[in-house]
Structures are given as C-alpha cells and as structure tokens.
Amino acid sequence: MTKPTQMIAMTVQKYGKHPVQKTTLPIPTIGDDDVLVKVVSASVNPLDFKIRNGDLKLVLPFSLPLILGNDFAGVVVAVGKNVKNFAIGDEVFARTDTLRIGSFAQFIAINQHNLAKKPANLDFNQSASLPLVALTAIQAFDKMGVKSGDKVLIQAGAGGLGSASIQIAKILGLYVATTASGKGLDIVKSLGADEVIDYKQENFEQKLKNFDFVLDTVGGETLLKSFKILKQGGKVVSVAGMPTKDFAKEMGLSWLKQFIMGLISAKIHKTAQNYGTSYEFLFMKPSGKELNIIKTWAEAGKLRPIIDRVFAFDDTQKALEYSESGRAKGKIVIEMG
C-alpha cells in the first residue's frame, strides 16, 4: 500500500481578513532532526488571526501562501535519522516551530526538540489546547523572576492564556488577582484565583495596589493602566502590547527593525518609568523541555485544560471568527476528524 503524498490544509493566500482556504498540498518532508506528525487536534489562538492579518510581518517573515495553526496534538508517522526520543505511533503534543507553523493541516513536520509526548490522562483535544498558552505562562513567569508569595495580576483570566496562567501561577505559589466577567467569574474562581475583578463593574487599577507583576494579555489602555497597581520595581510582561527594541535584538532582527520597535514601544516604556516600574514584551518560544513540565503538571491533576468549543476541520474559518470575537472562555479546538 503506497503512502499518501498529499494532504488537506487551511491556508492564507494573502495578508488581511480573508477566509482561510481549504487547499491540497504535499505532505511536508522531514529533515534529520524532524518528526512528522499526523495531526489529530489543533487549537486556535489569537496569534493565528494576528498572523493572518499581517500584524506580525515585521517580526515573522513568513512566505505566502501559509498554513495557519500554532499548536497541536497527534501521532508520529515518521522520524528523521537523528531522532532518538520519538518513534512511529507515539502520541505527542507541541507548539509548532516558530517559523514553520501550520497545524491546521493533516500533517506537520517539527523539530524533535520542540515536541513532547502528550499527557497520558488527556485526550487529543485537551492536549492540543495546552502548548502555546502553558508555554507562554511559564516563559512569562520566568521573565518576571517570580518567587512564591509574589502578587501577580493576570488580565482576562477566563481566556485561553489566562486560564492556563492562573493555574500555573498557583502551582508556583503566587497570589493571583484576575479580571473576568459573566460566566468567566466562576471559571477563574474554580481555577484558584485569590482575587477576582468584574471588569464590567469595577476598575482593576482602583481596586488593586502593591502588586509585583502583571501578565498583560489585552494591550492598549489596559496595559497602560496596569503600571498603576505595581509597587516600585514591579514589572509588566505583555503578549499583547508593543514589541520592544530588546525583543528585536533577542530575535536577531535588523538595526532598522530594532529602531522601529524602540519607537513604537516608547510610550509604554515612558509610562513604566513614570511609575518606577519596567515593561517587557514576550513572544513565546517552542520548547520540548518545558512541555514535559506541562505534561507532568497535567498528569498530576494540577493543570487542567479549559475548552470552550470544538470545531470540525471544515469549520476552521468559523473557529477563527469565534476566537476573534473575544467571547471564548478557555480554548477553541479544531478536530481533524
């Protein structure tokens, strides 16, 4: 029986708010350090529509057409000659390689170091919902340099990133405040948040003070107000604010892009300075090592996936629209079927 050479994928043909297109493409070829995975489930993240819209062109030089999708769970179907820790048939999960995304497809190739075996107690949908958000939370708290007892505000706690971040913050022994509304209030309380602000009724910047850190997932005015609640020397780490010059350096971007990012983040840095605090932008990196920590937490029952809705592969466009609406409580997952 011959192996298939073609797959179905959901692609973006050009930047902008255009619907994804169902496309037939060759199955990816793998290098010596790569693993080929048959995708069973993929999750939707705000990063997907930001990439589609072209918002990250300055940072991520993708070529079009492009398969969307930044994390997944699936089954290994082939391995490169240098791969030692994975074998055909292994059930795995991952955040895609940074510049080789494409989990909204039947197959994906990924570097072995960015992959991990999925938690034994979670199904594929649950496993696919975790990589990007849980890795982001780990890396944000690492940037902050948190220690047990520190106070952190996690913005939008009932969202995909927020719901993972609250749980990981509690694992790390942090005091957690968060913002939510409606059904989200009960969700964040069930995840262990110590203090919950109903942002439709209250202003967090008037209720909270002397916090060590803020994890900003919203950006804009919410980010600027976040500095008001910090103690001297506190820090805001944002995944939704403006990239900084330091971030551009870290990414190895050109001096011109470093200069541009220095300009566009100047207002945020000035605000931080006025409050005796600091600001860092985070763009998370894939890490198989950190995924194994996430796996351990999930298998111990300390980290549970919060899934709002599951869509069929053919309904990927609807899944993206639902994500972009901002109404989801927890993660949105696509089942390949």
mmCIF file of C-alpha atoms in Angstrom:
data_model
loop_
_atom_site.group_PDB
_atom_site.id
_atom_site.type_symbol
_atom_site.label_atom_id
_atom_site.label_comp_id
_atom_site.label_asym_id
_atom_site.label_seq_id
_atom_site.Cartn_x
_atom_site.Cartn_y
_atom_site.Cartn_z
ATOM 1 C CA MET A 1 0.000 0.000 0.000
ATOM 2 C CA THR A 2 1.516 3.346 -1.061
ATOM 3 C CA LYS A 3 1.853 6.138 1.453
ATOM 4 C CA PRO A 4 -0.160 9.307 0.764
ATOM 5 C CA THR A 5 1.827 12.211 -0.634
ATOM 6 C CA GLN A 6 -0.864 14.907 -0.420
ATOM 7 C CA MET A 7 -2.768 16.442 2.495
ATOM 8 C CA ILE A 8 -5.567 18.913 3.152
ATOM 9 C CA ALA A 9 -4.600 22.186 4.864
ATOM 10 C CA MET A 10 -6.235 25.517 5.715
ATOM 11 C CA THR A 11 -4.205 28.287 4.119
ATOM 12 C CA VAL A 12 -3.948 32.056 3.905
ATOM 13 C CA GLN A 13 -3.229 33.203 0.350
ATOM 14 C CA LYS A 14 -2.568 36.864 1.193
ATOM 15 C CA TYR A 15 -2.486 39.003 4.328
ATOM 16 C CA GLY A 16 -5.726 40.548 5.545
ATOM 17 C CA LYS A 17 -9.077 39.472 6.958
ATOM 18 C CA HIS A 18 -9.689 36.918 4.229
ATOM 19 C CA PRO A 19 -11.230 33.499 4.951
ATOM 20 C CA VAL A 20 -8.840 30.559 5.111
ATOM 21 C CA GLN A 21 -8.958 28.304 2.076
ATOM 22 C CA LYS A 22 -9.111 24.521 2.048
ATOM 23 C CA THR A 23 -6.081 23.551 -0.028
ATOM 24 C CA THR A 24 -4.418 20.330 -1.184
ATOM 25 C CA LEU A 25 -0.660 20.415 -0.613
ATOM 26 C CA PRO A 26 2.251 17.963 -0.480
ATOM 27 C CA ILE A 27 2.843 16.347 2.900
ATOM 28 C CA PRO A 28 5.874 18.095 4.478
ATOM 29 C CA THR A 29 9.273 16.471 4.027
ATOM 30 C CA ILE A 30 11.330 15.989 7.175
ATOM 31 C CA GLY A 31 14.964 16.704 7.942
ATOM 32 C CA ASP A 32 17.304 14.567 10.038
ATOM 33 C CA ASP A 33 16.148 16.206 13.317
ATOM 34 C CA ASP A 34 12.463 16.350 12.404
ATOM 35 C CA VAL A 35 9.388 14.358 13.316
ATOM 36 C CA LEU A 36 6.360 14.052 11.008
ATOM 37 C CA VAL A 37 3.085 14.069 12.934
ATOM 38 C CA LYS A 38 -0.430 13.202 11.762
ATOM 39 C CA VAL A 39 -2.443 15.971 13.380
ATOM 40 C CA VAL A 40 -5.486 14.786 15.346
ATOM 41 C CA SER A 41 -6.400 18.104 17.002
ATOM 42 C CA ALA A 42 -5.171 21.683 16.772
ATOM 43 C CA SER A 43 -6.016 24.694 18.883
ATOM 44 C CA VAL A 44 -6.866 28.240 17.841
ATOM 45 C CA ASN A 45 -5.005 31.198 19.352
ATOM 46 C CA PRO A 46 -5.198 34.973 18.802
ATOM 47 C CA LEU A 47 -1.743 34.556 17.245
ATOM 48 C CA ASP A 48 -3.435 32.838 14.285
ATOM 49 C CA PHE A 49 -5.559 35.774 13.212
ATOM 50 C CA LYS A 50 -2.756 38.237 14.006
ATOM 51 C CA ILE A 51 -0.530 36.314 11.572
ATOM 52 C CA ARG A 52 -3.350 36.126 9.003
ATOM 53 C CA ASN A 53 -3.965 39.882 9.243
ATOM 54 C CA GLY A 54 -0.279 40.631 8.676
ATOM 55 C CA ASP A 55 0.108 42.249 12.114
ATOM 56 C CA LEU A 56 3.385 40.390 12.752
ATOM 57 C CA LYS A 57 5.077 40.819 9.362
ATOM 58 C CA LEU A 58 7.771 42.946 10.951
ATOM 59 C CA VAL A 59 8.747 40.093 13.282
ATOM 60 C CA LEU A 60 7.829 36.863 11.481
ATOM 61 C CA PRO A 61 8.921 36.753 7.829
ATOM 62 C CA PHE A 62 6.532 34.075 6.548
ATOM 63 C CA SER A 63 6.162 33.407 2.844
ATOM 64 C CA LEU A 64 2.658 33.082 1.403
ATOM 65 C CA PRO A 65 0.555 31.036 0.886
ATOM 66 C CA LEU A 66 0.792 29.942 4.518
ATOM 67 C CA ILE A 67 -0.827 27.179 6.547
ATOM 68 C CA LEU A 68 -2.161 28.632 9.807
ATOM 69 C CA GLY A 69 -2.073 26.939 13.222
ATOM 70 C CA ASN A 70 0.425 27.187 16.079
ATOM 71 C CA ASP A 71 -0.152 24.170 18.341
ATOM 72 C CA PHE A 72 -1.453 20.628 18.049
ATOM 73 C CA ALA A 73 -1.615 17.046 19.272
ATOM 74 C CA GLY A 74 -1.246 13.987 17.084
ATOM 75 C CA VAL A 75 0.516 10.736 16.270
ATOM 76 C CA VAL A 76 4.084 10.321 14.983
ATOM 77 C CA VAL A 77 4.184 8.783 11.488
ATOM 78 C CA ALA A 78 7.861 9.266 10.553
ATOM 79 C CA VAL A 79 11.141 10.334 12.188
ATOM 80 C CA GLY A 80 14.435 11.738 10.893
ATOM 81 C CA LYS A 81 17.648 9.737 11.294
ATOM 82 C CA ASN A 82 18.870 11.800 14.292
ATOM 83 C CA VAL A 83 15.640 11.406 16.267
ATOM 84 C CA LYS A 84 16.113 9.223 19.343
ATOM 85 C CA ASN A 85 13.244 10.020 21.732
ATOM 86 C CA PHE A 86 10.252 9.562 19.435
ATOM 87 C CA ALA A 87 9.006 6.579 17.455
ATOM 88 C CA ILE A 88 6.217 5.902 14.979
ATOM 89 C CA GLY A 89 2.946 5.592 16.883
ATOM 90 C CA ASP A 90 3.870 7.935 19.738
ATOM 91 C CA GLU A 91 1.108 10.324 20.819
ATOM 92 C CA VAL A 92 2.609 13.812 21.041
ATOM 93 C CA PHE A 93 1.794 17.497 21.505
ATOM 94 C CA ALA A 94 3.638 20.717 20.724
ATOM 95 C CA ARG A 95 3.802 24.372 19.878
ATOM 96 C CA THR A 96 4.960 24.482 16.240
ATOM 97 C CA ASP A 97 8.446 25.637 15.251
ATOM 98 C CA THR A 98 8.345 29.463 15.297
ATOM 99 C CA LEU A 99 8.866 29.972 11.566
ATOM 100 C CA ARG A 100 7.397 26.616 10.474
ATOM 101 C CA ILE A 101 3.812 26.854 11.672
ATOM 102 C CA GLY A 102 0.902 25.023 10.071
ATOM 103 C CA SER A 103 -1.073 22.810 12.462
ATOM 104 C CA PHE A 104 -4.353 23.424 10.593
ATOM 105 C CA ALA A 105 -3.379 20.550 8.323
ATOM 106 C CA GLN A 106 -3.474 16.758 8.279
ATOM 107 C CA PHE A 107 0.316 16.502 8.778
ATOM 108 C CA ILE A 108 3.042 18.712 10.216
ATOM 109 C CA ALA A 109 6.849 18.463 10.447
ATOM 110 C CA ILE A 110 8.508 19.693 13.640
ATOM 111 C CA ASN A 111 11.983 19.700 15.175
ATOM 112 C CA GLN A 112 12.308 16.921 17.764
ATOM 113 C CA HIS A 113 13.445 19.390 20.464
ATOM 114 C CA ASN A 114 10.127 21.257 20.289
ATOM 115 C CA LEU A 115 8.000 18.139 20.764
ATOM 116 C CA ALA A 116 6.874 16.067 23.768
ATOM 117 C CA LYS A 117 4.747 13.007 24.419
ATOM 118 C CA LYS A 118 1.240 14.129 25.305
ATOM 119 C CA PRO A 119 -0.128 13.767 28.840
ATOM 120 C CA ALA A 120 -1.377 10.209 29.338
ATOM 121 C CA ASN A 121 -4.539 11.343 31.126
ATOM 122 C CA LEU A 122 -5.647 13.842 28.454
ATOM 123 C CA ASP A 123 -7.285 13.203 25.091
ATOM 124 C CA PHE A 124 -6.013 14.809 21.885
ATOM 125 C CA ASN A 125 -8.364 17.807 22.092
ATOM 126 C CA GLN A 126 -7.309 18.558 25.658
ATOM 127 C CA SER A 127 -3.626 18.069 24.845
ATOM 128 C CA ALA A 128 -3.809 20.342 21.778
ATOM 129 C CA SER A 129 -5.296 23.132 23.893
ATOM 130 C CA LEU A 130 -2.273 23.455 26.182
ATOM 131 C CA PRO A 131 1.082 24.009 24.422
ATOM 132 C CA LEU A 132 1.020 27.645 23.335
ATOM 133 C CA VAL A 133 -0.792 29.042 26.373
ATOM 134 C CA ALA A 134 1.015 26.974 29.007
ATOM 135 C CA LEU A 135 4.440 27.647 27.460
ATOM 136 C CA THR A 136 3.605 31.356 27.325
ATOM 137 C CA ALA A 137 2.691 31.357 31.023
ATOM 138 C CA ILE A 138 5.880 29.512 32.022
ATOM 139 C CA GLN A 139 8.046 31.886 29.988
ATOM 140 C CA ALA A 140 6.217 34.987 31.269
ATOM 141 C CA PHE A 141 6.734 33.988 34.906
ATOM 142 C CA ASP A 142 10.361 33.187 34.104
ATOM 143 C CA LYS A 143 10.828 36.699 32.630
ATOM 144 C CA MET A 144 9.283 38.148 35.770
ATOM 145 C CA GLY A 145 11.565 36.122 38.032
ATOM 146 C CA VAL A 146 8.662 35.207 40.317
ATOM 147 C CA LYS A 147 9.059 33.611 43.716
ATOM 148 C CA SER A 148 6.479 32.008 45.990
ATOM 149 C CA GLY A 149 4.246 34.622 47.633
ATOM 150 C CA ASP A 150 4.628 37.258 44.903
ATOM 151 C CA LYS A 151 1.442 39.026 43.809
ATOM 152 C CA VAL A 152 0.527 38.898 40.122
ATOM 153 C CA LEU A 153 -2.414 40.300 38.163
ATOM 154 C CA ILE A 154 -3.370 38.147 35.180
ATOM 155 C CA GLN A 155 -5.543 40.097 32.761
ATOM 156 C CA ALA A 156 -8.529 38.292 31.146
ATOM 157 C CA GLY A 157 -8.285 35.220 33.351
ATOM 158 C CA ALA A 158 -11.088 33.278 31.673
ATOM 159 C CA GLY A 159 -9.453 33.339 28.237
ATOM 160 C CA GLY A 160 -7.224 30.620 26.856
ATOM 161 C CA LEU A 161 -3.965 32.127 28.105
ATOM 162 C CA GLY A 162 -5.497 33.473 31.295
ATOM 163 C CA SER A 163 -6.995 30.145 32.360
ATOM 164 C CA ALA A 164 -3.665 28.339 31.938
ATOM 165 C CA SER A 165 -1.716 31.174 33.572
ATOM 166 C CA ILE A 166 -3.847 31.227 36.729
ATOM 167 C CA GLN A 167 -3.276 27.518 37.268
ATOM 168 C CA ILE A 168 0.474 27.740 36.643
ATOM 169 C CA ALA A 169 0.736 30.794 38.912
ATOM 170 C CA LYS A 170 -0.906 28.801 41.720
ATOM 171 C CA ILE A 171 1.467 25.863 41.090
ATOM 172 C CA LEU A 172 4.332 28.361 41.545
ATOM 173 C CA GLY A 173 2.849 29.630 44.824
ATOM 174 C CA LEU A 174 1.785 33.087 43.634
ATOM 175 C CA TYR A 175 -1.061 35.274 44.905
ATOM 176 C CA VAL A 176 -3.295 35.762 41.854
ATOM 177 C CA ALA A 177 -5.705 38.554 41.003
ATOM 178 C CA THR A 178 -7.508 38.442 37.683
ATOM 179 C CA THR A 179 -10.152 40.207 35.608
ATOM 180 C CA ALA A 180 -13.230 38.478 34.177
ATOM 181 C CA SER A 181 -16.969 38.946 33.617
ATOM 182 C CA GLY A 182 -20.158 36.887 33.291
ATOM 183 C CA LYS A 183 -19.557 33.136 33.227
ATOM 184 C CA GLY A 184 -15.835 33.814 33.383
ATOM 185 C CA LEU A 185 -16.105 34.860 37.036
ATOM 186 C CA ASP A 186 -16.981 31.325 38.155
ATOM 187 C CA ILE A 187 -14.301 29.817 35.892
ATOM 188 C CA VAL A 188 -11.449 31.877 37.326
ATOM 189 C CA LYS A 189 -12.605 31.240 40.906
ATOM 190 C CA SER A 190 -12.650 27.497 40.197
ATOM 191 C CA LEU A 191 -9.058 27.749 38.911
ATOM 192 C CA GLY A 192 -7.858 29.186 42.216
ATOM 193 C CA ALA A 193 -7.745 32.961 41.651
ATOM 194 C CA ASP A 194 -7.392 34.717 45.032
ATOM 195 C CA GLU A 195 -8.979 37.985 43.956
ATOM 196 C CA VAL A 196 -11.402 38.486 41.060
ATOM 197 C CA ILE A 197 -12.300 41.834 39.491
ATOM 198 C CA ASP A 198 -15.505 42.009 37.427
ATOM 199 C CA TYR A 199 -14.160 44.395 34.823
ATOM 200 C CA LYS A 200 -17.671 45.383 33.715
ATOM 201 C CA GLN A 201 -18.463 46.624 37.224
ATOM 202 C CA GLU A 202 -15.082 47.660 38.659
ATOM 203 C CA ASN A 203 -11.797 49.230 37.574
ATOM 204 C CA PHE A 204 -8.888 46.949 38.447
ATOM 205 C CA GLU A 205 -6.493 49.902 38.746
ATOM 206 C CA GLN A 206 -8.648 51.341 41.554
ATOM 207 C CA LYS A 207 -9.071 48.035 43.409
ATOM 208 C CA LEU A 208 -5.519 46.652 43.382
ATOM 209 C CA LYS A 209 -2.219 48.010 44.670
ATOM 210 C CA ASN A 210 1.313 46.934 45.604
ATOM 211 C CA PHE A 211 1.464 44.080 43.106
ATOM 212 C CA ASP A 212 4.804 42.668 41.997
ATOM 213 C CA PHE A 213 3.856 41.752 38.427
ATOM 214 C CA VAL A 214 1.193 41.969 35.736
ATOM 215 C CA LEU A 215 0.741 39.488 32.892
ATOM 216 C CA ASP A 216 -0.969 41.580 30.225
ATOM 217 C CA THR A 217 -2.972 39.716 27.597
ATOM 218 C CA VAL A 218 -5.048 42.698 26.408
ATOM 219 C CA GLY A 219 -2.757 45.560 25.402
ATOM 220 C CA GLY A 220 -3.843 49.144 24.703
ATOM 221 C CA GLU A 221 -5.196 51.254 27.574
ATOM 222 C CA THR A 222 -5.494 48.187 29.808
ATOM 223 C CA LEU A 223 -1.731 47.700 29.535
ATOM 224 C CA LEU A 224 -1.007 51.343 30.369
ATOM 225 C CA LYS A 225 -3.319 51.235 33.421
ATOM 226 C CA SER A 226 -1.552 48.079 34.653
ATOM 227 C CA PHE A 227 1.504 50.062 35.778
ATOM 228 C CA LYS A 228 -0.656 51.904 38.352
ATOM 229 C CA ILE A 229 -1.086 48.815 40.537
ATOM 230 C CA LEU A 230 2.604 47.871 40.756
ATOM 231 C CA LYS A 231 4.965 48.519 43.624
ATOM 232 C CA GLN A 232 8.286 50.250 42.881
ATOM 233 C CA GLY A 233 10.443 47.921 40.809
ATOM 234 C CA GLY A 234 7.433 45.917 39.590
ATOM 235 C CA LYS A 235 7.162 44.643 36.040
ATOM 236 C CA VAL A 236 4.538 44.208 33.330
ATOM 237 C CA VAL A 237 5.141 41.366 30.886
ATOM 238 C CA SER A 238 2.827 41.616 27.872
ATOM 239 C CA VAL A 239 1.954 39.332 24.995
ATOM 240 C CA ALA A 240 -0.437 41.930 23.533
ATOM 241 C CA GLY A 241 1.478 45.211 23.822
ATOM 242 C CA MET A 242 4.090 46.685 21.507
ATOM 243 C CA PRO A 243 7.322 44.768 20.820
ATOM 244 C CA THR A 244 10.444 46.438 22.219
ATOM 245 C CA LYS A 245 13.960 47.142 20.988
ATOM 246 C CA ASP A 246 15.287 44.463 23.377
ATOM 247 C CA PHE A 247 12.848 41.947 21.905
ATOM 248 C CA ALA A 248 14.009 42.829 18.372
ATOM 249 C CA LYS A 249 17.627 42.253 19.443
ATOM 250 C CA GLU A 250 16.698 38.933 21.028
ATOM 251 C CA MET A 251 15.043 37.867 17.769
ATOM 252 C CA GLY A 252 18.129 38.868 15.774
ATOM 253 C CA LEU A 253 16.208 41.471 13.764
ATOM 254 C CA SER A 254 17.918 44.230 11.772
ATOM 255 C CA TRP A 255 19.008 47.519 13.381
ATOM 256 C CA LEU A 256 16.200 49.245 11.461
ATOM 257 C CA LYS A 257 13.559 46.950 12.971
ATOM 258 C CA GLN A 258 15.183 47.430 16.389
ATOM 259 C CA PHE A 259 14.895 51.185 15.908
ATOM 260 C CA ILE A 260 11.242 50.947 14.790
ATOM 261 C CA MET A 261 10.304 48.762 17.752
ATOM 262 C CA GLY A 262 12.084 51.162 20.080
ATOM 263 C CA LEU A 263 9.894 53.951 18.695
ATOM 264 C CA ILE A 264 6.586 52.107 18.835
ATOM 265 C CA SER A 265 7.137 50.957 22.424
ATOM 266 C CA ALA A 266 8.427 54.338 23.670
ATOM 267 C CA LYS A 267 5.087 55.425 25.199
ATOM 268 C CA ILE A 268 4.814 52.187 27.204
ATOM 269 C CA HIS A 269 8.408 52.468 28.458
ATOM 270 C CA LYS A 270 7.806 56.103 29.435
ATOM 271 C CA THR A 271 4.678 55.125 31.388
ATOM 272 C CA ALA A 272 6.581 52.318 33.118
ATOM 273 C CA GLN A 273 9.392 54.727 34.002
ATOM 274 C CA ASN A 274 6.932 57.246 35.469
ATOM 275 C CA TYR A 275 5.746 54.595 37.939
ATOM 276 C CA GLY A 276 9.231 53.295 38.771
ATOM 277 C CA THR A 277 8.473 50.011 37.033
ATOM 278 C CA SER A 278 9.519 48.161 33.872
ATOM 279 C CA TYR A 279 7.991 46.616 30.749
ATOM 280 C CA GLU A 280 8.894 43.570 28.682
ATOM 281 C CA PHE A 281 7.259 42.124 25.589
ATOM 282 C CA LEU A 282 7.064 38.340 25.318
ATOM 283 C CA PHE A 283 6.830 36.240 22.183
ATOM 284 C CA MET A 284 6.976 32.690 23.445
ATOM 285 C CA LYS A 285 9.365 30.116 22.030
ATOM 286 C CA PRO A 286 8.645 26.413 21.482
ATOM 287 C CA SER A 287 10.289 24.070 23.994
ATOM 288 C CA GLY A 288 10.001 20.313 24.335
ATOM 289 C CA LYS A 289 11.723 20.537 27.728
ATOM 290 C CA GLU A 290 9.052 22.886 29.089
ATOM 291 C CA LEU A 291 6.296 20.777 27.501
ATOM 292 C CA ASN A 292 7.497 17.878 29.631
ATOM 293 C CA ILE A 293 6.976 20.051 32.733
ATOM 294 C CA ILE A 294 3.459 20.849 31.484
ATOM 295 C CA LYS A 295 2.864 17.125 30.893
ATOM 296 C CA THR A 296 3.917 16.350 34.492
ATOM 297 C CA TRP A 297 1.580 19.008 35.898
ATOM 298 C CA ALA A 298 -1.336 17.767 33.766
ATOM 299 C CA GLU A 299 -0.784 14.139 34.762
ATOM 300 C CA ALA A 300 -0.658 15.189 38.438
ATOM 301 C CA GLY A 301 -4.022 16.951 38.069
ATOM 302 C CA LYS A 302 -2.507 20.374 38.760
ATOM 303 C CA LEU A 303 -3.149 21.773 35.274
ATOM 304 C CA ARG A 304 -6.439 21.085 33.529
ATOM 305 C CA PRO A 305 -7.417 22.219 30.044
ATOM 306 C CA ILE A 306 -10.354 24.619 29.811
ATOM 307 C CA ILE A 307 -12.051 24.152 26.433
ATOM 308 C CA ASP A 308 -14.872 26.415 25.300
ATOM 309 C CA ARG A 309 -15.782 24.858 21.960
ATOM 310 C CA VAL A 310 -14.611 22.197 19.499
ATOM 311 C CA PHE A 311 -14.979 22.755 15.734
ATOM 312 C CA ALA A 312 -14.696 20.309 12.833
ATOM 313 C CA PHE A 313 -11.726 20.792 10.476
ATOM 314 C CA ASP A 314 -14.036 22.039 7.715
ATOM 315 C CA ASP A 315 -15.244 24.753 10.116
ATOM 316 C CA THR A 316 -11.769 26.212 10.746
ATOM 317 C CA GLN A 317 -12.923 29.617 9.471
ATOM 318 C CA LYS A 318 -15.791 29.617 11.998
ATOM 319 C CA ALA A 319 -13.312 28.710 14.742
ATOM 320 C CA LEU A 320 -11.095 31.675 13.792
ATOM 321 C CA GLU A 321 -14.098 34.017 13.741
ATOM 322 C CA TYR A 322 -15.165 32.803 17.177
ATOM 323 C CA SER A 323 -11.651 33.362 18.516
ATOM 324 C CA GLU A 324 -11.539 36.850 17.046
ATOM 325 C CA SER A 325 -14.893 37.711 18.670
ATOM 326 C CA GLY A 326 -13.199 37.542 22.077
ATOM 327 C CA ARG A 327 -16.159 35.659 23.588
ATOM 328 C CA ALA A 328 -14.413 32.344 24.230
ATOM 329 C CA LYS A 329 -13.971 31.179 27.824
ATOM 330 C CA GLY A 330 -10.934 28.900 27.642
ATOM 331 C CA LYS A 331 -9.580 27.387 24.437
ATOM 332 C CA ILE A 332 -11.030 26.723 20.987
ATOM 333 C CA VAL A 333 -10.039 23.399 19.410
ATOM 334 C CA ILE A 334 -10.235 22.044 15.853
ATOM 335 C CA GLU A 335 -10.722 18.279 15.410
ATOM 336 C CA MET A 336 -9.264 16.920 12.199
ATOM 337 C CA GLY A 337 -11.795 14.079 12.043
#
